[in-house]
């Protein structure tokens, strides 16, 4: 399975995927390219340090969303990509890409979808809202990307306890360490090994 990982920031989820491939926790998959919308994303540095092809394609370089999505699709096709992984990617993916890659795009969201998800819920804001509401558990979700925001078929979720004195930063870190870096590699391994099937917009896992 040839993977493109799309990133915008620190790339800790990318690092988790790289490590899982190196540790053989992910089999039959390789990262063909890392694409960022942000030239300063440390995620690009991580790719470089692991000898993984990496480029920056910024929407700002294009006058229309159409041209941006055409540039992305061109690179994805040139690299014969089978699976697009959104790992901390903060750009709304153009519709044309979602149409070109049905159930071939996965995203990690730092909450138990549908809670604390949808427009405006990303990064630290998710954890601020979790603490504000006082829920006992939060967590992370890996799902297929469809035309909505955080609305595609759910693949894996992992709960994380919210603790008494959590700050948004402390909680974000725990959700990443205990949930995101676990279920993202697991989802990729399951897809790479034919263990995921989508029927009527529901994911069926072949254990
Ligand atoms: C994290 O909050 C993650 O939940 C979200 O993007 C943020 C950064 O991820 N998906 P990364 O460290 O760039 O992988």
PDB file of C-alpha atoms and ligand atoms in Angstrom:
ATOM      1  CA  UNK A   1       0.000   0.000   0.000  1.00  0.00           C
ATOM      2  CA  UNK A   2       1.508   3.330  -1.125  1.00  0.00           C
ATOM      3  CA  UNK A   3       0.674   6.113   1.322  1.00  0.00           C
ATOM      4  CA  UNK A   4       0.726   9.901   1.067  1.00  0.00           C
ATOM      5  CA  UNK A   5       0.708  11.612   4.482  1.00  0.00           C
ATOM      6  CA  UNK A   6      -0.680  15.167   4.503  1.00  0.00           C
ATOM      7  CA  UNK A   7       0.551  17.336   7.348  1.00  0.00           C
ATOM      8  CA  UNK A   8       0.442  20.935   8.613  1.00  0.00           C
ATOM      9  CA  UNK A   9       2.342  20.998  11.894  1.00  0.00           C
ATOM     10  CA  UNK A  10       4.539  19.043  14.278  1.00  0.00           C
ATOM     11  CA  UNK A  11       4.009  15.676  12.584  1.00  0.00           C
ATOM     12  CA  UNK A  12       3.838  13.516  15.711  1.00  0.00           C
ATOM     13  CA  UNK A  13       1.208  11.326  14.021  1.00  0.00           C
ATOM     14  CA  UNK A  14       3.500  11.058  10.977  1.00  0.00           C
ATOM     15  CA  UNK A  15       6.307  10.025  13.335  1.00  0.00           C
ATOM     16  CA  UNK A  16       4.072   7.364  14.876  1.00  0.00           C
ATOM     17  CA  UNK A  17       3.408   5.959  11.390  1.00  0.00           C
ATOM     18  CA  UNK A  18       7.120   6.015  10.480  1.00  0.00           C
ATOM     19  CA  UNK A  19       7.995   4.238  13.733  1.00  0.00           C
ATOM     20  CA  UNK A  20       5.223   1.648  13.281  1.00  0.00           C
ATOM     21  CA  UNK A  21       6.475   0.819   9.778  1.00  0.00           C
ATOM     22  CA  UNK A  22      10.061   0.522  11.055  1.00  0.00           C
ATOM     23  CA  UNK A  23       8.899  -1.681  13.972  1.00  0.00           C
ATOM     24  CA  UNK A  24       6.801  -3.807  11.566  1.00  0.00           C
ATOM     25  CA  UNK A  25       3.632  -2.879  13.463  1.00  0.00           C
ATOM     26  CA  UNK A  26       2.438  -1.757  10.025  1.00  0.00           C
ATOM     27  CA  UNK A  27       3.098  -4.294   7.247  1.00  0.00           C
ATOM     28  CA  UNK A  28       2.589  -4.128   3.473  1.00  0.00           C
ATOM     29  CA  UNK A  29       2.661  -0.327   3.475  1.00  0.00           C
ATOM     30  CA  UNK A  30       5.160   2.437   2.800  1.00  0.00           C
ATOM     31  CA  UNK A  31       5.059   6.220   2.884  1.00  0.00           C
ATOM     32  CA  UNK A  32       5.698   7.392  -0.683  1.00  0.00           C
ATOM     33  CA  UNK A  33       5.439  11.083   0.022  1.00  0.00           C
ATOM     34  CA  UNK A  34       4.708  13.630   2.760  1.00  0.00           C
ATOM     35  CA  UNK A  35       2.874  16.759   1.619  1.00  0.00           C
ATOM     36  CA  UNK A  36       2.453  19.865   3.750  1.00  0.00           C
ATOM     37  CA  UNK A  37       0.543  23.099   3.139  1.00  0.00           C
ATOM     38  CA  UNK A  38       2.993  24.813   5.507  1.00  0.00           C
ATOM     39  CA  UNK A  39       6.654  25.065   4.466  1.00  0.00           C
ATOM     40  CA  UNK A  40       7.706  25.459   8.111  1.00  0.00           C
ATOM     41  CA  UNK A  41       5.941  22.307   9.310  1.00  0.00           C
ATOM     42  CA  UNK A  42       8.340  20.269  11.448  1.00  0.00           C
ATOM     43  CA  UNK A  43       6.626  17.241   9.911  1.00  0.00           C
ATOM     44  CA  UNK A  44       8.619  17.946   6.704  1.00  0.00           C
ATOM     45  CA  UNK A  45      11.821  17.797   8.782  1.00  0.00           C
ATOM     46  CA  UNK A  46      10.745  14.427  10.176  1.00  0.00           C
ATOM     47  CA  UNK A  47      10.185  13.122   6.633  1.00  0.00           C
ATOM     48  CA  UNK A  48      13.577  14.434   5.536  1.00  0.00           C
ATOM     49  CA  UNK A  49      15.287  12.820   8.540  1.00  0.00           C
ATOM     50  CA  UNK A  50      13.711   9.497   7.532  1.00  0.00           C
ATOM     51  CA  UNK A  51      14.628   9.804   3.833  1.00  0.00           C
ATOM     52  CA  UNK A  52      10.995  10.179   2.823  1.00  0.00           C
ATOM     53  CA  UNK A  53      10.135  12.319  -0.211  1.00  0.00           C
ATOM     54  CA  UNK A  54       8.468  15.485   1.029  1.00  0.00           C
ATOM     55  CA  UNK A  55       7.083  18.627  -0.570  1.00  0.00           C
ATOM     56  CA  UNK A  56       5.170  21.733   0.341  1.00  0.00           C
ATOM     57  CA  UNK A  57       2.112  22.541  -1.753  1.00  0.00           C
ATOM     58  CA  UNK A  58       0.475  25.614  -0.300  1.00  0.00           C
ATOM     59  CA  UNK A  59      -3.020  26.760  -1.296  1.00  0.00           C
ATOM     60  CA  UNK A  60      -1.581  30.292  -1.191  1.00  0.00           C
ATOM     61  CA  UNK A  61       0.472  29.485  -4.309  1.00  0.00           C
ATOM     62  CA  UNK A  62      -2.700  29.070  -6.355  1.00  0.00           C
ATOM     63  CA  UNK A  63      -5.349  31.586  -7.391  1.00  0.00           C
ATOM     64  CA  UNK A  64      -8.210  29.104  -7.100  1.00  0.00           C
ATOM     65  CA  UNK A  65      -9.043  26.080  -4.956  1.00  0.00           C
ATOM     66  CA  UNK A  66      -9.433  24.223  -8.259  1.00  0.00           C
ATOM     67  CA  UNK A  67      -5.799  24.809  -9.199  1.00  0.00           C
ATOM     68  CA  UNK A  68      -4.673  23.784  -5.715  1.00  0.00           C
ATOM     69  CA  UNK A  69      -6.596  20.523  -5.862  1.00  0.00           C
ATOM     70  CA  UNK A  70      -5.348  19.808  -9.412  1.00  0.00           C
ATOM     71  CA  UNK A  71      -1.758  20.264  -8.198  1.00  0.00           C
ATOM     72  CA  UNK A  72      -2.389  17.871  -5.283  1.00  0.00           C
ATOM     73  CA  UNK A  73      -4.101  15.276  -7.499  1.00  0.00           C
ATOM     74  CA  UNK A  74      -1.215  15.459 -10.022  1.00  0.00           C
ATOM     75  CA  UNK A  75       1.342  14.634  -7.307  1.00  0.00           C
ATOM     76  CA  UNK A  76      -0.849  11.883  -5.838  1.00  0.00           C
ATOM     77  CA  UNK A  77      -1.315  10.241  -9.251  1.00  0.00           C
ATOM     78  CA  UNK A  78       2.409  10.587 -10.138  1.00  0.00           C
ATOM     79  CA  UNK A  79       3.199   8.663  -6.934  1.00  0.00           C
ATOM     80  CA  UNK A  80       0.517   5.992  -7.516  1.00  0.00           C
ATOM     81  CA  UNK A  81      -0.952   6.684  -4.093  1.00  0.00           C
ATOM     82  CA  UNK A  82      -3.402   4.101  -2.706  1.00  0.00           C
ATOM     83  CA  UNK A  83      -4.205   5.788   0.620  1.00  0.00           C
ATOM     84  CA  UNK A  84      -4.161   9.434   1.685  1.00  0.00           C
ATOM     85  CA  UNK A  85      -3.564   9.925   5.432  1.00  0.00           C
ATOM     86  CA  UNK A  86      -4.498  13.284   6.974  1.00  0.00           C
ATOM     87  CA  UNK A  87      -2.258  13.631  10.033  1.00  0.00           C
ATOM     88  CA  UNK A  88      -2.758  16.983  11.667  1.00  0.00           C
ATOM     89  CA  UNK A  89      -3.685  18.417   8.253  1.00  0.00           C
ATOM     90  CA  UNK A  90      -5.555  21.686   8.738  1.00  0.00           C
ATOM     91  CA  UNK A  91      -6.672  22.446   5.176  1.00  0.00           C
ATOM     92  CA  UNK A  92     -10.210  21.484   4.094  1.00  0.00           C
ATOM     93  CA  UNK A  93      -9.611  18.906   1.361  1.00  0.00           C
ATOM     94  CA  UNK A  94     -11.114  19.976  -1.982  1.00  0.00           C
ATOM     95  CA  UNK A  95     -14.208  17.985  -2.995  1.00  0.00           C
ATOM     96  CA  UNK A  96     -12.499  16.836  -6.206  1.00  0.00           C
ATOM     97  CA  UNK A  97      -9.880  14.900  -4.214  1.00  0.00           C
ATOM     98  CA  UNK A  98     -12.529  13.208  -2.067  1.00  0.00           C
ATOM     99  CA  UNK A  99     -14.354  12.184  -5.267  1.00  0.00           C
ATOM    100  CA  UNK A 100     -11.095  10.822  -6.754  1.00  0.00           C
ATOM    101  CA  UNK A 101     -10.279   8.813  -3.610  1.00  0.00           C
ATOM    102  CA  UNK A 102     -13.541   7.329  -2.245  1.00  0.00           C
ATOM    103  CA  UNK A 103     -12.854   5.575   1.096  1.00  0.00           C
ATOM    104  CA  UNK A 104      -9.154   6.020   0.399  1.00  0.00           C
ATOM    105  CA  UNK A 105      -8.622   9.008   2.670  1.00  0.00           C
ATOM    106  CA  UNK A 106      -8.393   8.675   6.467  1.00  0.00           C
ATOM    107  CA  UNK A 107      -8.198  11.372   9.135  1.00  0.00           C
ATOM    108  CA  UNK A 108      -7.348  11.422  12.844  1.00  0.00           C
ATOM    109  CA  UNK A 109      -9.553  13.596  15.035  1.00  0.00           C
ATOM    110  CA  UNK A 110      -8.709  14.197  18.722  1.00  0.00           C
ATOM    111  CA  UNK A 111     -12.144  13.393  20.186  1.00  0.00           C
ATOM    112  CA  UNK A 112     -14.715  10.578  20.265  1.00  0.00           C
ATOM    113  CA  UNK A 113     -16.694  11.617  17.165  1.00  0.00           C
ATOM    114  CA  UNK A 114     -19.464  12.827  16.923  1.00  0.00           C
ATOM    115  CA  UNK A 115     -18.692  14.670  20.178  1.00  0.00           C
ATOM    116  CA  UNK A 116     -16.527  17.777  19.881  1.00  0.00           C
ATOM    117  CA  UNK A 117     -16.185  17.488  16.129  1.00  0.00           C
ATOM    118  CA  UNK A 118     -17.235  19.352  12.994  1.00  0.00           C
ATOM    119  CA  UNK A 119     -16.501  22.870  11.856  1.00  0.00           C
ATOM    120  CA  UNK A 120     -14.228  24.821  14.161  1.00  0.00           C
ATOM    121  CA  UNK A 121     -13.201  21.820  16.263  1.00  0.00           C
ATOM    122  CA  UNK A 122      -9.480  21.245  15.741  1.00  0.00           C
ATOM    123  CA  UNK A 123      -6.235  21.199  17.708  1.00  0.00           C
ATOM    124  CA  UNK A 124      -6.299  22.684  21.207  1.00  0.00           C
ATOM    125  CA  UNK A 125      -9.857  24.024  20.807  1.00  0.00           C
ATOM    126  CA  UNK A 126     -11.218  20.475  20.960  1.00  0.00           C
ATOM    127  CA  UNK A 127      -9.615  19.911  24.373  1.00  0.00           C
ATOM    128  CA  UNK A 128     -10.705  23.307  25.698  1.00  0.00           C
ATOM    129  CA  UNK A 129     -14.326  22.401  24.885  1.00  0.00           C
ATOM    130  CA  UNK A 130     -13.902  18.935  26.459  1.00  0.00           C
ATOM    131  CA  UNK A 131     -12.693  20.498  29.732  1.00  0.00           C
ATOM    132  CA  UNK A 132     -15.387  23.176  29.595  1.00  0.00           C
ATOM    133  CA  UNK A 133     -18.123  20.510  29.289  1.00  0.00           C
ATOM    134  CA  UNK A 134     -16.617  18.377  32.059  1.00  0.00           C
ATOM    135  CA  UNK A 135     -16.907  15.013  30.273  1.00  0.00           C
ATOM    136  CA  UNK A 136     -15.191  12.112  32.055  1.00  0.00           C
ATOM    137  CA  UNK A 137     -13.776  10.571  28.884  1.00  0.00           C
ATOM    138  CA  UNK A 138     -12.491  11.953  25.624  1.00  0.00           C
ATOM    139  CA  UNK A 139     -10.251  10.179  23.117  1.00  0.00           C
ATOM    140  CA  UNK A 140      -9.435  10.000  19.412  1.00  0.00           C
ATOM    141  CA  UNK A 141     -11.101   8.740  16.249  1.00  0.00           C
ATOM    142  CA  UNK A 142      -9.715   7.547  12.918  1.00  0.00           C
ATOM    143  CA  UNK A 143     -12.327   7.756  10.169  1.00  0.00           C
ATOM    144  CA  UNK A 144     -12.669   7.756   6.400  1.00  0.00           C
ATOM    145  CA  UNK A 145     -13.039  11.229   4.944  1.00  0.00           C
ATOM    146  CA  UNK A 146     -16.229  12.094   3.105  1.00  0.00           C
ATOM    147  CA  UNK A 147     -17.496  15.498   1.963  1.00  0.00           C
ATOM    148  CA  UNK A 148     -18.464  16.543   5.496  1.00  0.00           C
ATOM    149  CA  UNK A 149     -16.194  17.616   8.368  1.00  0.00           C
ATOM    150  CA  UNK A 150     -15.320  14.643  10.628  1.00  0.00           C
ATOM    151  CA  UNK A 151     -18.428  12.825   9.345  1.00  0.00           C
ATOM    152  CA  UNK A 152     -17.066   9.817   7.416  1.00  0.00           C
ATOM    153  CA  UNK A 153     -17.314   6.135   8.468  1.00  0.00           C
ATOM    154  CA  UNK A 154     -15.510   5.495  11.756  1.00  0.00           C
ATOM    155  CA  UNK A 155     -12.667   2.957  11.698  1.00  0.00           C
ATOM    156  CA  UNK A 156     -11.211   2.984  15.259  1.00  0.00           C
ATOM    157  CA  UNK A 157     -11.742   4.970  18.450  1.00  0.00           C
ATOM    158  CA  UNK A 158      -9.828   4.918  21.724  1.00  0.00           C
ATOM    159  CA  UNK A 159     -11.081   6.495  24.976  1.00  0.00           C
ATOM    160  CA  UNK A 160      -8.851   8.594  27.229  1.00  0.00           C
ATOM    161  CA  UNK A 161      -9.749   9.532  30.819  1.00  0.00           C
ATOM    162  CA  UNK A 162     -10.009  13.257  31.608  1.00  0.00           C
ATOM    163  CA  UNK A 163      -8.201  13.963  34.890  1.00  0.00           C
ATOM    164  CA  UNK A 164      -8.988  16.488  37.638  1.00  0.00           C
ATOM    165  CA  UNK A 165      -6.312  19.107  36.957  1.00  0.00           C
ATOM    166  CA  UNK A 166      -6.002  18.679  33.215  1.00  0.00           C
ATOM    167  CA  UNK A 167      -5.148  21.726  31.140  1.00  0.00           C
ATOM    168  CA  UNK A 168      -5.922  21.691  27.412  1.00  0.00           C
ATOM    169  CA  UNK A 169      -2.214  21.175  26.649  1.00  0.00           C
ATOM    170  CA  UNK A 170      -1.814  18.300  29.118  1.00  0.00           C
ATOM    171  CA  UNK A 171      -4.998  16.637  27.847  1.00  0.00           C
ATOM    172  CA  UNK A 172      -3.972  17.094  24.179  1.00  0.00           C
ATOM    173  CA  UNK A 173      -0.661  15.406  24.891  1.00  0.00           C
ATOM    174  CA  UNK A 174      -2.328  12.465  26.668  1.00  0.00           C
ATOM    175  CA  UNK A 175      -4.841  12.008  23.826  1.00  0.00           C
ATOM    176  CA  UNK A 176      -1.991  11.974  21.311  1.00  0.00           C
ATOM    177  CA  UNK A 177       0.211   9.588  23.311  1.00  0.00           C
ATOM    178  CA  UNK A 178      -2.499   7.183  24.488  1.00  0.00           C
ATOM    179  CA  UNK A 179      -4.885   7.271  21.550  1.00  0.00           C
ATOM    180  CA  UNK A 180      -3.817   8.976  18.309  1.00  0.00           C
ATOM    181  CA  UNK A 181      -0.391   7.403  17.967  1.00  0.00           C
ATOM    182  CA  UNK A 182      -2.000   4.012  18.610  1.00  0.00           C
ATOM    183  CA  UNK A 183      -5.114   3.946  16.418  1.00  0.00           C
ATOM    184  CA  UNK A 184      -3.672   5.763  13.386  1.00  0.00           C
ATOM    185  CA  UNK A 185      -0.938   3.168  12.723  1.00  0.00           C
ATOM    186  CA  UNK A 186      -3.408   0.369  13.539  1.00  0.00           C
ATOM    187  CA  UNK A 187      -5.891   1.688  10.965  1.00  0.00           C
ATOM    188  CA  UNK A 188      -3.192   1.859   8.283  1.00  0.00           C
ATOM    189  CA  UNK A 189      -2.028  -1.701   9.024  1.00  0.00           C
ATOM    190  CA  UNK A 190      -5.603  -3.017   8.883  1.00  0.00           C
ATOM    191  CA  UNK A 191      -6.253  -1.250   5.547  1.00  0.00           C
ATOM    192  CA  UNK A 192      -2.890  -2.395   4.113  1.00  0.00           C
ATOM    193  CA  UNK A 193      -3.775  -5.987   5.026  1.00  0.00           C
ATOM    194  CA  UNK A 194      -7.306  -5.970   3.660  1.00  0.00           C
ATOM    195  CA  UNK A 195      -9.019  -6.095   7.048  1.00  0.00           C
ATOM    196  CA  UNK A 196     -11.303  -3.068   6.543  1.00  0.00           C
ATOM    197  CA  UNK A 197     -14.487  -3.062   4.506  1.00  0.00           C
ATOM    198  CA  UNK A 198     -17.085  -0.265   4.167  1.00  0.00           C
ATOM    199  CA  UNK A 199     -20.716  -1.329   3.680  1.00  0.00           C
ATOM    200  CA  UNK A 200     -23.606   1.152   3.804  1.00  0.00           C
ATOM    201  CA  UNK A 201     -21.266   3.779   5.207  1.00  0.00           C
ATOM    202  CA  UNK A 202     -20.289   1.516   8.128  1.00  0.00           C
ATOM    203  CA  UNK A 203     -16.812   0.081   8.623  1.00  0.00           C
ATOM    204  CA  UNK A 204     -16.568  -3.694   9.077  1.00  0.00           C
ATOM    205  CA  UNK A 205     -13.359  -4.980  10.666  1.00  0.00           C
ATOM    206  CA  UNK A 206     -12.085  -8.433   9.708  1.00  0.00           C
ATOM    207  CA  UNK A 207     -10.307  -9.499  12.924  1.00  0.00           C
TER     208      UNK A 207
HETATM  209  C1  LIG B   1      -3.060  17.017  16.977  1.00  0.00           C
HETATM  210  O1  LIG B   1      -3.835  17.766  17.906  1.00  0.00           O
HETATM  211  C2  LIG B   1      -3.929  15.976  16.340  1.00  0.00           C
HETATM  212  O2  LIG B   1      -4.960  15.579  17.201  1.00  0.00           O
HETATM  213  C3  LIG B   1      -4.536  16.705  15.194  1.00  0.00           C
HETATM  214  O3  LIG B   1      -3.521  17.572  14.725  1.00  0.00           O
HETATM  215  C4  LIG B   1      -2.675  17.945  15.841  1.00  0.00           C
HETATM  216  C5  LIG B   1      -1.211  17.853  15.490  1.00  0.00           C
HETATM  217  O4  LIG B   1      -0.930  16.596  15.009  1.00  0.00           O
HETATM  218  N1  LIG B   1      -4.985  15.761  14.211  1.00  0.00           N
HETATM  219  P1  LIG B   1       0.589  16.245  14.508  1.00  0.00           P
HETATM  220  O5  LIG B   1       1.473  16.300  15.729  1.00  0.00           O
HETATM  221  O6  LIG B   1       0.987  17.304  13.499  1.00  0.00           O
HETATM  222  O7  LIG B   1       0.495  14.861  13.944  1.00  0.00           O
END
